[in-house]
PDB file of N, CA, C and O in Angstrom:
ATOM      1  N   UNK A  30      -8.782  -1.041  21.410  1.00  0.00           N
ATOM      2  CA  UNK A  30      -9.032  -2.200  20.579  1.00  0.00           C
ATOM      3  C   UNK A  30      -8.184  -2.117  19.317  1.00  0.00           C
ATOM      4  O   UNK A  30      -7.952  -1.048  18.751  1.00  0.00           O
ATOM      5  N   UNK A  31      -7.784  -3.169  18.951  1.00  0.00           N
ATOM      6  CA  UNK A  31      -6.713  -3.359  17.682  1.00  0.00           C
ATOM      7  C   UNK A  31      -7.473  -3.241  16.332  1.00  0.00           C
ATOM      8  O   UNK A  31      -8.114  -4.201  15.903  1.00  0.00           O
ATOM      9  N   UNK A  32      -7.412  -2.273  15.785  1.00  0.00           N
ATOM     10  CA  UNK A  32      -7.611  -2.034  14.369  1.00  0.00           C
ATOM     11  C   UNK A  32      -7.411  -3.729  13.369  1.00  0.00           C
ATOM     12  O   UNK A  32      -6.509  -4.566  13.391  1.00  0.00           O
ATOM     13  N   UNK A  33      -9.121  -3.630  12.335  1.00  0.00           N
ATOM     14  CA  UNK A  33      -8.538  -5.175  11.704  1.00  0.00           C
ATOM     15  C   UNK A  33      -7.615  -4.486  10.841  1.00  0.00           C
ATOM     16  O   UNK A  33      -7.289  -3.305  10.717  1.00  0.00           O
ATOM     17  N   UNK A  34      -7.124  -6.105   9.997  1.00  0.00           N
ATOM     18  CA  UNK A  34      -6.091  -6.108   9.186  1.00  0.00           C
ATOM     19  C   UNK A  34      -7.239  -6.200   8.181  1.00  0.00           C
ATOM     20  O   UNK A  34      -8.295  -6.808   8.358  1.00  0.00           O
ATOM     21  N   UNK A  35      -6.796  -5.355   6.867  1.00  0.00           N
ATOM     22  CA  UNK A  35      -7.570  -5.595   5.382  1.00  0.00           C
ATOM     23  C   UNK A  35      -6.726  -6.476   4.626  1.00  0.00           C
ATOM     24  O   UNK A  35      -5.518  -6.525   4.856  1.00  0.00           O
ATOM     25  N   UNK A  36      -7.318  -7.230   3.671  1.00  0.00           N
ATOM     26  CA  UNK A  36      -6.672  -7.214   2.322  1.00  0.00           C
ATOM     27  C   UNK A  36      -5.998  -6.334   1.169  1.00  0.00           C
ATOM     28  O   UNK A  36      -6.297  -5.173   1.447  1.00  0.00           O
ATOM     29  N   UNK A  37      -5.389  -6.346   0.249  1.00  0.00           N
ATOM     30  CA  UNK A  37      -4.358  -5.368  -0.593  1.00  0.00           C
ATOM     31  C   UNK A  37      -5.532  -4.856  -1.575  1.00  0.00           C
ATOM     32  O   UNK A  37      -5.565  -3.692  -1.975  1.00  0.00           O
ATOM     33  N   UNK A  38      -6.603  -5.937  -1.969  1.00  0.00           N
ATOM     34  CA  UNK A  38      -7.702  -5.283  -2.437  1.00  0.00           C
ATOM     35  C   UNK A  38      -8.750  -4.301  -1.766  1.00  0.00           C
ATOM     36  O   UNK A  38      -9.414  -3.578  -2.509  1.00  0.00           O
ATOM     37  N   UNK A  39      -8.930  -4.241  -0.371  1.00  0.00           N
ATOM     38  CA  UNK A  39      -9.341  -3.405   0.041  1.00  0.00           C
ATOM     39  C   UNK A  39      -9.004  -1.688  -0.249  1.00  0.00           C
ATOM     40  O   UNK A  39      -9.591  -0.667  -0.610  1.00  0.00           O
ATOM     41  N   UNK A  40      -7.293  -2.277   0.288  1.00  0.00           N
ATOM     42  CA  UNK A  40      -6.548  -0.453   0.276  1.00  0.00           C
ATOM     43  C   UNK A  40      -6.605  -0.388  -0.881  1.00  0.00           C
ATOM     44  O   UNK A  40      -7.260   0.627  -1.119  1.00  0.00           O
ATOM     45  N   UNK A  41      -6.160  -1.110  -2.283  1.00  0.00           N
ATOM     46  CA  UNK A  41      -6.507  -0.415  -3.156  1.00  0.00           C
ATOM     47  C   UNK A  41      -7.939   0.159  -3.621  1.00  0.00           C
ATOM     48  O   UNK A  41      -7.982   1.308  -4.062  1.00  0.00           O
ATOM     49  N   UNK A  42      -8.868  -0.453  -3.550  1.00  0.00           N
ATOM     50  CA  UNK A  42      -9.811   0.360  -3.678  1.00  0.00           C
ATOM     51  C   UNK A  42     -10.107   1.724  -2.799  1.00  0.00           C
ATOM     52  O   UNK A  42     -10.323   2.814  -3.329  1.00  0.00           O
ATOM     53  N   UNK A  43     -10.090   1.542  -1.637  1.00  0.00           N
ATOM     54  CA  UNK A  43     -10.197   2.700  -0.449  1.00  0.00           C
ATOM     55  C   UNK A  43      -9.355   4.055  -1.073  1.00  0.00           C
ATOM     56  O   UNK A  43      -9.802   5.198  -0.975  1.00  0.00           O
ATOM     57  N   UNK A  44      -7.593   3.599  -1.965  1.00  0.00           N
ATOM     58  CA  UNK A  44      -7.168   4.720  -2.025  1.00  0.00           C
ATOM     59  C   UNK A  44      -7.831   4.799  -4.024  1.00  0.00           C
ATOM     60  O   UNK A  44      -7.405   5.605  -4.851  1.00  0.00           O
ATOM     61  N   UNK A  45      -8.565   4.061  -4.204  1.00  0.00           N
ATOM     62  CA  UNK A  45      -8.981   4.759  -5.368  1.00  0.00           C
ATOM     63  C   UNK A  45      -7.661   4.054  -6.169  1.00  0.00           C
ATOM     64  O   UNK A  45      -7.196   4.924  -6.906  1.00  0.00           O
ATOM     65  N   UNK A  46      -7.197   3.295  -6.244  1.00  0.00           N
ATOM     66  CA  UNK A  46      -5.986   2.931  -7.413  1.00  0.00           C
ATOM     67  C   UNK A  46      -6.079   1.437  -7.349  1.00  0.00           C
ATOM     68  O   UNK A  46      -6.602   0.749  -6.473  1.00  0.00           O
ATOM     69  N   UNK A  47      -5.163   0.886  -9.002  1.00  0.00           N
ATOM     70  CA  UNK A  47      -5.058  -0.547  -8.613  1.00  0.00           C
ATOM     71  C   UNK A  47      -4.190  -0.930  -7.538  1.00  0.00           C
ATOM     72  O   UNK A  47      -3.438  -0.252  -6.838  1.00  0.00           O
ATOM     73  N   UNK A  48      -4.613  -2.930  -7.559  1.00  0.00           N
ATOM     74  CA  UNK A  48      -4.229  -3.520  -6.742  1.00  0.00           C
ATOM     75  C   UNK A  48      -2.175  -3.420  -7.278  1.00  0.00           C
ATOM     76  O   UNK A  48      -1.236  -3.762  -6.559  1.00  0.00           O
ATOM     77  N   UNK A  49      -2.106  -2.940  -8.483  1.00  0.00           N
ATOM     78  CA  UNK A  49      -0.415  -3.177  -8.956  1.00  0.00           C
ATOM     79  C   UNK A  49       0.009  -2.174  -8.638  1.00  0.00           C
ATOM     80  O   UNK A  49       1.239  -2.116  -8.638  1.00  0.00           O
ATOM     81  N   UNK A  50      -0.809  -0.834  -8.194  1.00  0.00           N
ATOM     82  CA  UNK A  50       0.169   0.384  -7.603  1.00  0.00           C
ATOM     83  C   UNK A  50       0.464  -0.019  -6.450  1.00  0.00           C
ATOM     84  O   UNK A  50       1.586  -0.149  -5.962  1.00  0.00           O
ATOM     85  N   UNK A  51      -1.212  -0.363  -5.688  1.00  0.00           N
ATOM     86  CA  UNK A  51      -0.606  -0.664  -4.428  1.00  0.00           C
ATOM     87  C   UNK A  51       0.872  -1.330  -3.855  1.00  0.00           C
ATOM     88  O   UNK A  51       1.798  -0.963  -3.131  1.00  0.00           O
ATOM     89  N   UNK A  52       0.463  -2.638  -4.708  1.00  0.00           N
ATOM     90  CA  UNK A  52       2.111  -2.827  -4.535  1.00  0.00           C
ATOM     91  C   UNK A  52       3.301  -2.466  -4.969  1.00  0.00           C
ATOM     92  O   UNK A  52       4.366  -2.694  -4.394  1.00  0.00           O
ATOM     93  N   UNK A  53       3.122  -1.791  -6.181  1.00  0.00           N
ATOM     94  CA  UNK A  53       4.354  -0.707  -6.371  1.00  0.00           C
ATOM     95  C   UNK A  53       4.574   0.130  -5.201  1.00  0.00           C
ATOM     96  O   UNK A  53       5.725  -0.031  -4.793  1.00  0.00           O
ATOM     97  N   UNK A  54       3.842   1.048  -4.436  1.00  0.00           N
ATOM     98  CA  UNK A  54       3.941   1.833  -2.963  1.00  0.00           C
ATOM     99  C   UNK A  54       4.535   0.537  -2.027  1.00  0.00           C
ATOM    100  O   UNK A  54       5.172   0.868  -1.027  1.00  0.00           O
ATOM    101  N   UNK A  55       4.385  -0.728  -2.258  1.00  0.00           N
ATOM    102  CA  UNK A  55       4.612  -1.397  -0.348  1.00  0.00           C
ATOM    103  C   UNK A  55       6.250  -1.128  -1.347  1.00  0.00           C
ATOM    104  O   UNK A  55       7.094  -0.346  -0.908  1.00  0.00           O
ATOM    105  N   UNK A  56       6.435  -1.764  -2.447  1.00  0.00           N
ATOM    106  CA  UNK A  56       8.077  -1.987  -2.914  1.00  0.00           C
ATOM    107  C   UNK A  56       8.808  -0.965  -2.670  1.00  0.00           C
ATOM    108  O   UNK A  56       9.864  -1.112  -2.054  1.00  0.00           O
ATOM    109  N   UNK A  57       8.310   0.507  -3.191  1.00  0.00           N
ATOM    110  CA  UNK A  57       9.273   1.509  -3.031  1.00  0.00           C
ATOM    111  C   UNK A  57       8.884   2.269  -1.439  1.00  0.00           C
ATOM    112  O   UNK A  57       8.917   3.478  -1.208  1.00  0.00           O
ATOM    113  N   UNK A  58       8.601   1.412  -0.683  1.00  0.00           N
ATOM    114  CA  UNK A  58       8.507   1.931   0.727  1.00  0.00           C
ATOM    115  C   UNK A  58       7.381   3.383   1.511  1.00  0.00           C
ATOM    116  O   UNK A  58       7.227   4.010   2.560  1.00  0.00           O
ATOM    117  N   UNK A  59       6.794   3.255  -0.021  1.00  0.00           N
ATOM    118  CA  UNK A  59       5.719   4.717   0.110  1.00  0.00           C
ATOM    119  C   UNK A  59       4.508   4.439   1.279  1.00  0.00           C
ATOM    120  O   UNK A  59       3.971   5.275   2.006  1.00  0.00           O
ATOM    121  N   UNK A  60       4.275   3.017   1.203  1.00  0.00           N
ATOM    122  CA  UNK A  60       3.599   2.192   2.509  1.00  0.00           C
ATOM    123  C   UNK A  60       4.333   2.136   3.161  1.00  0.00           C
ATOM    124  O   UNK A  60       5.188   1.358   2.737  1.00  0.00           O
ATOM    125  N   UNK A  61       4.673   2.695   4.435  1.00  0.00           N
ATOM    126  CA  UNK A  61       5.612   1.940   5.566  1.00  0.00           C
ATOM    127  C   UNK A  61       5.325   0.535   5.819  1.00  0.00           C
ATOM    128  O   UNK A  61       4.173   0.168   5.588  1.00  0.00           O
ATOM    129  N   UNK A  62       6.154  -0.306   6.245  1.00  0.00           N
ATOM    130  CA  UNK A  62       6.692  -1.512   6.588  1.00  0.00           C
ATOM    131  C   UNK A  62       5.482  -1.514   8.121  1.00  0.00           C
ATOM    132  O   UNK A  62       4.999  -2.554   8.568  1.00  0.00           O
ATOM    133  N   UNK A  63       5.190  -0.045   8.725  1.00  0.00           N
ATOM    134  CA  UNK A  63       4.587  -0.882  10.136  1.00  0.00           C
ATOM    135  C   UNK A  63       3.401  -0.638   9.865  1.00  0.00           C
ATOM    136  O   UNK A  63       2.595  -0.344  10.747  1.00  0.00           O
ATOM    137  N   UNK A  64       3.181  -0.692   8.973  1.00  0.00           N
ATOM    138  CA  UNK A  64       1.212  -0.181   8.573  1.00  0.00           C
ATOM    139  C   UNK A  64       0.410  -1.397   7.791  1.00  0.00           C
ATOM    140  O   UNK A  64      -0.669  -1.495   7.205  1.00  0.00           O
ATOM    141  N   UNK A  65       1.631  -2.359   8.128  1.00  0.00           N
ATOM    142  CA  UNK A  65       1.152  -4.317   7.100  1.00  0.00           C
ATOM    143  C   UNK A  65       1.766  -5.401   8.255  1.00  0.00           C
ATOM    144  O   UNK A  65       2.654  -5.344   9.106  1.00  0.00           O
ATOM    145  N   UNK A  66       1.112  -6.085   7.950  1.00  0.00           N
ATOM    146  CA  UNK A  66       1.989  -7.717   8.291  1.00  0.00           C
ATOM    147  C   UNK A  66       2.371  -8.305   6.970  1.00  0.00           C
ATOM    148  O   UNK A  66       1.965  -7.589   6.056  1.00  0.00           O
ATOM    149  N   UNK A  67       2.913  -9.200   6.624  1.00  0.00           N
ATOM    150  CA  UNK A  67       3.397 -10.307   5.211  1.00  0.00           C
ATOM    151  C   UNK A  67       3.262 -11.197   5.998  1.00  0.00           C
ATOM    152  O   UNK A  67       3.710 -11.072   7.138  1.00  0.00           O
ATOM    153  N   UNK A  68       2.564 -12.408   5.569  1.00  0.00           N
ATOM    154  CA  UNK A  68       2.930 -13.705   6.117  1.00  0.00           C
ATOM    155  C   UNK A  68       2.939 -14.587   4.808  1.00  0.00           C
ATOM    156  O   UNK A  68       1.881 -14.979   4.318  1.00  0.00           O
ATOM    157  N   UNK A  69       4.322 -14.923   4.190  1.00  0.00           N
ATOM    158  CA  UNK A  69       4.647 -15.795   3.361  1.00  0.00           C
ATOM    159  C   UNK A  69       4.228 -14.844   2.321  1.00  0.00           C
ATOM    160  O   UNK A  69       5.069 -13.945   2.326  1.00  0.00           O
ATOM    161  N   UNK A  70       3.167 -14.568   1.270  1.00  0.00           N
ATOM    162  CA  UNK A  70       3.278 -13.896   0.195  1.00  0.00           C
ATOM    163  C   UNK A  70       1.960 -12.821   0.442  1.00  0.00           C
ATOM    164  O   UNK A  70       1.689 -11.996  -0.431  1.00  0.00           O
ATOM    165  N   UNK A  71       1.268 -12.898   1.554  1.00  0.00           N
ATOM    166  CA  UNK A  71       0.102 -12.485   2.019  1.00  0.00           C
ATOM    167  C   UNK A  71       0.517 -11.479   2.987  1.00  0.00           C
ATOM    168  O   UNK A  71       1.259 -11.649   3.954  1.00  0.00           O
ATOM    169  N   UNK A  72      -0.297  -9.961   2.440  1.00  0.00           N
ATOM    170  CA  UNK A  72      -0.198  -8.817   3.032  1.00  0.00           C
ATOM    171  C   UNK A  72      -1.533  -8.568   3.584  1.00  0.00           C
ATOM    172  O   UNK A  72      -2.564  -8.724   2.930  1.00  0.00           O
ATOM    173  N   UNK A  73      -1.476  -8.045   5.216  1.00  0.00           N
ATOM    174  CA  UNK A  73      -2.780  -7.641   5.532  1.00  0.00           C
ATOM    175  C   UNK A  73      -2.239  -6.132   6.256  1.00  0.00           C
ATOM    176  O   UNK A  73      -1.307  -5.823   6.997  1.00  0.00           O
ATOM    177  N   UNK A  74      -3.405  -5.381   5.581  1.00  0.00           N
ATOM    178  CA  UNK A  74      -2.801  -3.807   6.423  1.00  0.00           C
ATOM    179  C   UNK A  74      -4.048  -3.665   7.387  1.00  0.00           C
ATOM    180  O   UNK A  74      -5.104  -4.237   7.654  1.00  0.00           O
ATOM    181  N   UNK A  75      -3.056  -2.204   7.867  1.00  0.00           N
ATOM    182  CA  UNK A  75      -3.748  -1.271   9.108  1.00  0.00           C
ATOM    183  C   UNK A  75      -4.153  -0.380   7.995  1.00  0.00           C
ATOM    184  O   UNK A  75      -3.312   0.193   7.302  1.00  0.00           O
ATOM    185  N   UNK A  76      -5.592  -0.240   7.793  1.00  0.00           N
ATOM    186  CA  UNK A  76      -6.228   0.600   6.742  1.00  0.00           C
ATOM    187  C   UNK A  76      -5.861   1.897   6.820  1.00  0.00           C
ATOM    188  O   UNK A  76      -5.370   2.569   5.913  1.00  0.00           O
ATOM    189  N   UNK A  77      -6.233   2.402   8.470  1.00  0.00           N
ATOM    190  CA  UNK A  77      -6.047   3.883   8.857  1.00  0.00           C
ATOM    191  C   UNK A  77      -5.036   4.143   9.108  1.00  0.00           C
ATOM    192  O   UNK A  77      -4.809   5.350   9.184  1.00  0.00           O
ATOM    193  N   UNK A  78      -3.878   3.169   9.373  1.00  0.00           N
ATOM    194  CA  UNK A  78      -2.437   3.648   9.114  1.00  0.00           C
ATOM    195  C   UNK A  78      -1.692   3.515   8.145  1.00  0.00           C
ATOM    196  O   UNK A  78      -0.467   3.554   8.260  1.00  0.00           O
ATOM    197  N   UNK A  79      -2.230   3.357   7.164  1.00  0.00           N
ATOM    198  CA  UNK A  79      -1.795   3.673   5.361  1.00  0.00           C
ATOM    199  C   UNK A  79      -2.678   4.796   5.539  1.00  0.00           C
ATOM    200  O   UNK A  79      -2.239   5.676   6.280  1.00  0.00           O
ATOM    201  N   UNK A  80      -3.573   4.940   5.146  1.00  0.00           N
ATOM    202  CA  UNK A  80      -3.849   6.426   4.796  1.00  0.00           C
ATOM    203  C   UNK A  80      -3.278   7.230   5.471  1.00  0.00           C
ATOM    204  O   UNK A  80      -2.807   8.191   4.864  1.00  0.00           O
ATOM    205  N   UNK A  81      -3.073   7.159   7.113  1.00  0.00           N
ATOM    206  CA  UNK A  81      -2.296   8.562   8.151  1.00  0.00           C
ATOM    207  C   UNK A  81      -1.078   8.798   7.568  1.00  0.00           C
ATOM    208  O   UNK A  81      -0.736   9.938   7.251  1.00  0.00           O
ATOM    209  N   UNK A  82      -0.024   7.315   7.302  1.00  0.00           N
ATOM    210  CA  UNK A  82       1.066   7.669   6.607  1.00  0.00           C
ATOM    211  C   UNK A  82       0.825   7.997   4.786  1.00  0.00           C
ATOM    212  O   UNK A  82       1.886   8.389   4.300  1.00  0.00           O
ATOM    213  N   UNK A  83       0.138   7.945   4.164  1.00  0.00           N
ATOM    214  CA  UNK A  83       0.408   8.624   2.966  1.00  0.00           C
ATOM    215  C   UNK A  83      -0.317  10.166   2.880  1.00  0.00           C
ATOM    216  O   UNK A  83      -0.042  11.014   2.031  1.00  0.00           O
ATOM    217  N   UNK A  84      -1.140  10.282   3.786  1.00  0.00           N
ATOM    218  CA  UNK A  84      -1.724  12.022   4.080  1.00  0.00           C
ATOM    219  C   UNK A  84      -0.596  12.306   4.700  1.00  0.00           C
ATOM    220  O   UNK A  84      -0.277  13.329   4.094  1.00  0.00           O
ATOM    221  N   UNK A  85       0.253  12.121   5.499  1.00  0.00           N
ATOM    222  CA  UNK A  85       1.282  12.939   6.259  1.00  0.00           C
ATOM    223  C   UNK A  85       2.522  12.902   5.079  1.00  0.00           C
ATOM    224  O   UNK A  85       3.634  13.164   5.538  1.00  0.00           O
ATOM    225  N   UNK A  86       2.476  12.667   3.906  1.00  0.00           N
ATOM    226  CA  UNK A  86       3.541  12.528   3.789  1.00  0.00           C
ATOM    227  C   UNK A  86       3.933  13.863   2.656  1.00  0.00           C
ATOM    228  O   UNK A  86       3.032  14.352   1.975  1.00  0.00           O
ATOM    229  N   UNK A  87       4.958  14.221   2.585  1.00  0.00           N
ATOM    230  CA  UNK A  87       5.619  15.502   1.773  1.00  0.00           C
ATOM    231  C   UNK A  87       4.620  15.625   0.520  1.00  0.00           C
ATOM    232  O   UNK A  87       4.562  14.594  -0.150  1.00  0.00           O
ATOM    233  N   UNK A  88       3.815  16.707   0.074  1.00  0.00           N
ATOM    234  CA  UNK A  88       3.475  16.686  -1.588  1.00  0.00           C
ATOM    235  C   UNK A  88       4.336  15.750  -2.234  1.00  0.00           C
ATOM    236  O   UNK A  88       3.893  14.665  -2.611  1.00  0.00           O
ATOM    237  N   UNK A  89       5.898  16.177  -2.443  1.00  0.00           N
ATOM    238  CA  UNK A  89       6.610  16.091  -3.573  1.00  0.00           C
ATOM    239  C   UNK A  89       7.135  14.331  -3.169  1.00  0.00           C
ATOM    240  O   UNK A  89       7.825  13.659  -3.935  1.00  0.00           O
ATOM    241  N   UNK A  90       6.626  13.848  -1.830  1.00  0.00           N
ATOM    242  CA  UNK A  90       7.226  12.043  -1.772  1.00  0.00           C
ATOM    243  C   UNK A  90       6.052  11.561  -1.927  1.00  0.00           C
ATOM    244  O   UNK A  90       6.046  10.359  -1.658  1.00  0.00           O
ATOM    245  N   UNK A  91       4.517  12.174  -2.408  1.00  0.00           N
ATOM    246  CA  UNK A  91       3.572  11.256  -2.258  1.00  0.00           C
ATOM    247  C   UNK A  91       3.079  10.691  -3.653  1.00  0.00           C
ATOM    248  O   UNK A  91       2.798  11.595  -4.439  1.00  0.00           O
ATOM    249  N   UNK A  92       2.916   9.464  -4.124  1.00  0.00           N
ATOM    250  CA  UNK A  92       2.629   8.658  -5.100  1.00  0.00           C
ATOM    251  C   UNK A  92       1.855   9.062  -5.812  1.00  0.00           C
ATOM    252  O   UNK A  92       0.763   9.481  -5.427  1.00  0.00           O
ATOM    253  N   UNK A  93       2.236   9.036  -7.051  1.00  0.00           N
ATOM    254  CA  UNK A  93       0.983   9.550  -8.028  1.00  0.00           C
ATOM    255  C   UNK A  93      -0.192   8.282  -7.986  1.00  0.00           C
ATOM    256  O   UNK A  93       0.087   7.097  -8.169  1.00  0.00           O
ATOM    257  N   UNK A  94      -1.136   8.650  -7.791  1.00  0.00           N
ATOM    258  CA  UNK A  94      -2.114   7.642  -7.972  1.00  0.00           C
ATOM    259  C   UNK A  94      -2.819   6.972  -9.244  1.00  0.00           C
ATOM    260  O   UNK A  94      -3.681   6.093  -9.218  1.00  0.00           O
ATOM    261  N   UNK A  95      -2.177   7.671 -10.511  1.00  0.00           N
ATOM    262  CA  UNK A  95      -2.807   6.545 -11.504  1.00  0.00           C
ATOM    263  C   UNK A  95      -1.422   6.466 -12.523  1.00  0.00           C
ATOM    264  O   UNK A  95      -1.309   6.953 -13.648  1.00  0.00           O
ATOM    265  N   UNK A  96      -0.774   5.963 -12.019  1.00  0.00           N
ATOM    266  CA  UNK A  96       0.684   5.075 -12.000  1.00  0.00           C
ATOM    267  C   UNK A  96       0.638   3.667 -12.393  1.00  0.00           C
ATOM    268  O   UNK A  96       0.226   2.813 -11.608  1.00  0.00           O
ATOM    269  N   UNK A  97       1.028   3.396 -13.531  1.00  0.00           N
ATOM    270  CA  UNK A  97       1.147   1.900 -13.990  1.00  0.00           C
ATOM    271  C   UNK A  97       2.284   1.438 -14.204  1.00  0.00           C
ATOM    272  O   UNK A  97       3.260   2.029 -14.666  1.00  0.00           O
ATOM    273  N   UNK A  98       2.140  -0.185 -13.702  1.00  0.00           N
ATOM    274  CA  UNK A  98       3.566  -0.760 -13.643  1.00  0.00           C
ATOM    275  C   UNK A  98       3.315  -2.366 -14.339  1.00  0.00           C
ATOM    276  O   UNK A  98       2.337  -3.111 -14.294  1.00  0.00           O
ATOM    277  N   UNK A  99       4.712  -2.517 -15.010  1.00  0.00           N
ATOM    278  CA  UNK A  99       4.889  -3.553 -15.766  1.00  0.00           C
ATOM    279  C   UNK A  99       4.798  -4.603 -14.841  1.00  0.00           C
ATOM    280  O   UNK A  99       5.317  -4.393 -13.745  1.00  0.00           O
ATOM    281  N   UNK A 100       4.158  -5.881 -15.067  1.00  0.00           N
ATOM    282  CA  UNK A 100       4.473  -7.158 -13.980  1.00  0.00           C
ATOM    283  C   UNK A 100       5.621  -7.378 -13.482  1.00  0.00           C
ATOM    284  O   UNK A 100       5.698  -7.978 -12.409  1.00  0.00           O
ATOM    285  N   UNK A 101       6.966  -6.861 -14.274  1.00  0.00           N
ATOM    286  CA  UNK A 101       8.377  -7.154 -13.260  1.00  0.00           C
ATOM    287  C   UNK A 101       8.362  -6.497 -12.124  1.00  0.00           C
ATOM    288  O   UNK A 101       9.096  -6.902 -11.222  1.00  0.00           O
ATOM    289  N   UNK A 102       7.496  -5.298 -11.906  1.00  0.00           N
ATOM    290  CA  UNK A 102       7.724  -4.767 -10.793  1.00  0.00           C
ATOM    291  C   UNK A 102       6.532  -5.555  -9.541  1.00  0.00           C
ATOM    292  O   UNK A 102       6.479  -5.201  -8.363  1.00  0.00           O
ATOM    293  N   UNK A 103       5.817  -6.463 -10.052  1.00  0.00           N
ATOM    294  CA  UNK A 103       4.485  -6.913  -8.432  1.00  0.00           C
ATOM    295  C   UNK A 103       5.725  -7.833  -7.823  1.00  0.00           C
ATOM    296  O   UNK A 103       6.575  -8.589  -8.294  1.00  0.00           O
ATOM    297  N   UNK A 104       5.293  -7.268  -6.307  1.00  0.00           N
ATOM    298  CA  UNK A 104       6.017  -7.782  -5.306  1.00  0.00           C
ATOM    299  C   UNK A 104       5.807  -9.174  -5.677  1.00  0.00           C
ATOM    300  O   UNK A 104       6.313 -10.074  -5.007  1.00  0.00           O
TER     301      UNK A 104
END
């Protein structure tokens, strides 16, 4: 069975950070590209495949989690 799709407010809460890191991670690719859909400005993820890909990923490539970003950077 196909895993649902969440909202960007979901994963951010789930990983414990805001909704503006989150999208700082989809921009600098720290979310993989196959762990979302976009349709027009609307992101829905694979919950458990954001977390598999940011637990698998190197200490030193994984996102600091209380990371703030100026509005030039929201997708």
């Amino acid at each position: 069975m196909m895993d649902k799709f969440v909202p960007i407010e979901t994963v951010a809460e789930q990983l414990g950070v805001s909704i503006s890191t989150t999208r700082h991670w989809i921009k600098k690719k720290a979310i993989p590209e196959n762990t979302y859909i976009k349709v027009d400005t609307t992101y829905r993820f694979n919950l458990p495949a954001v977390i598999e890909a940011l637990t698998n990923r190197p200490e030193h490539e994984t996102p600091p989690k209380n990371a703030s970003f100026d509005d030039d950077e929201f997708i």
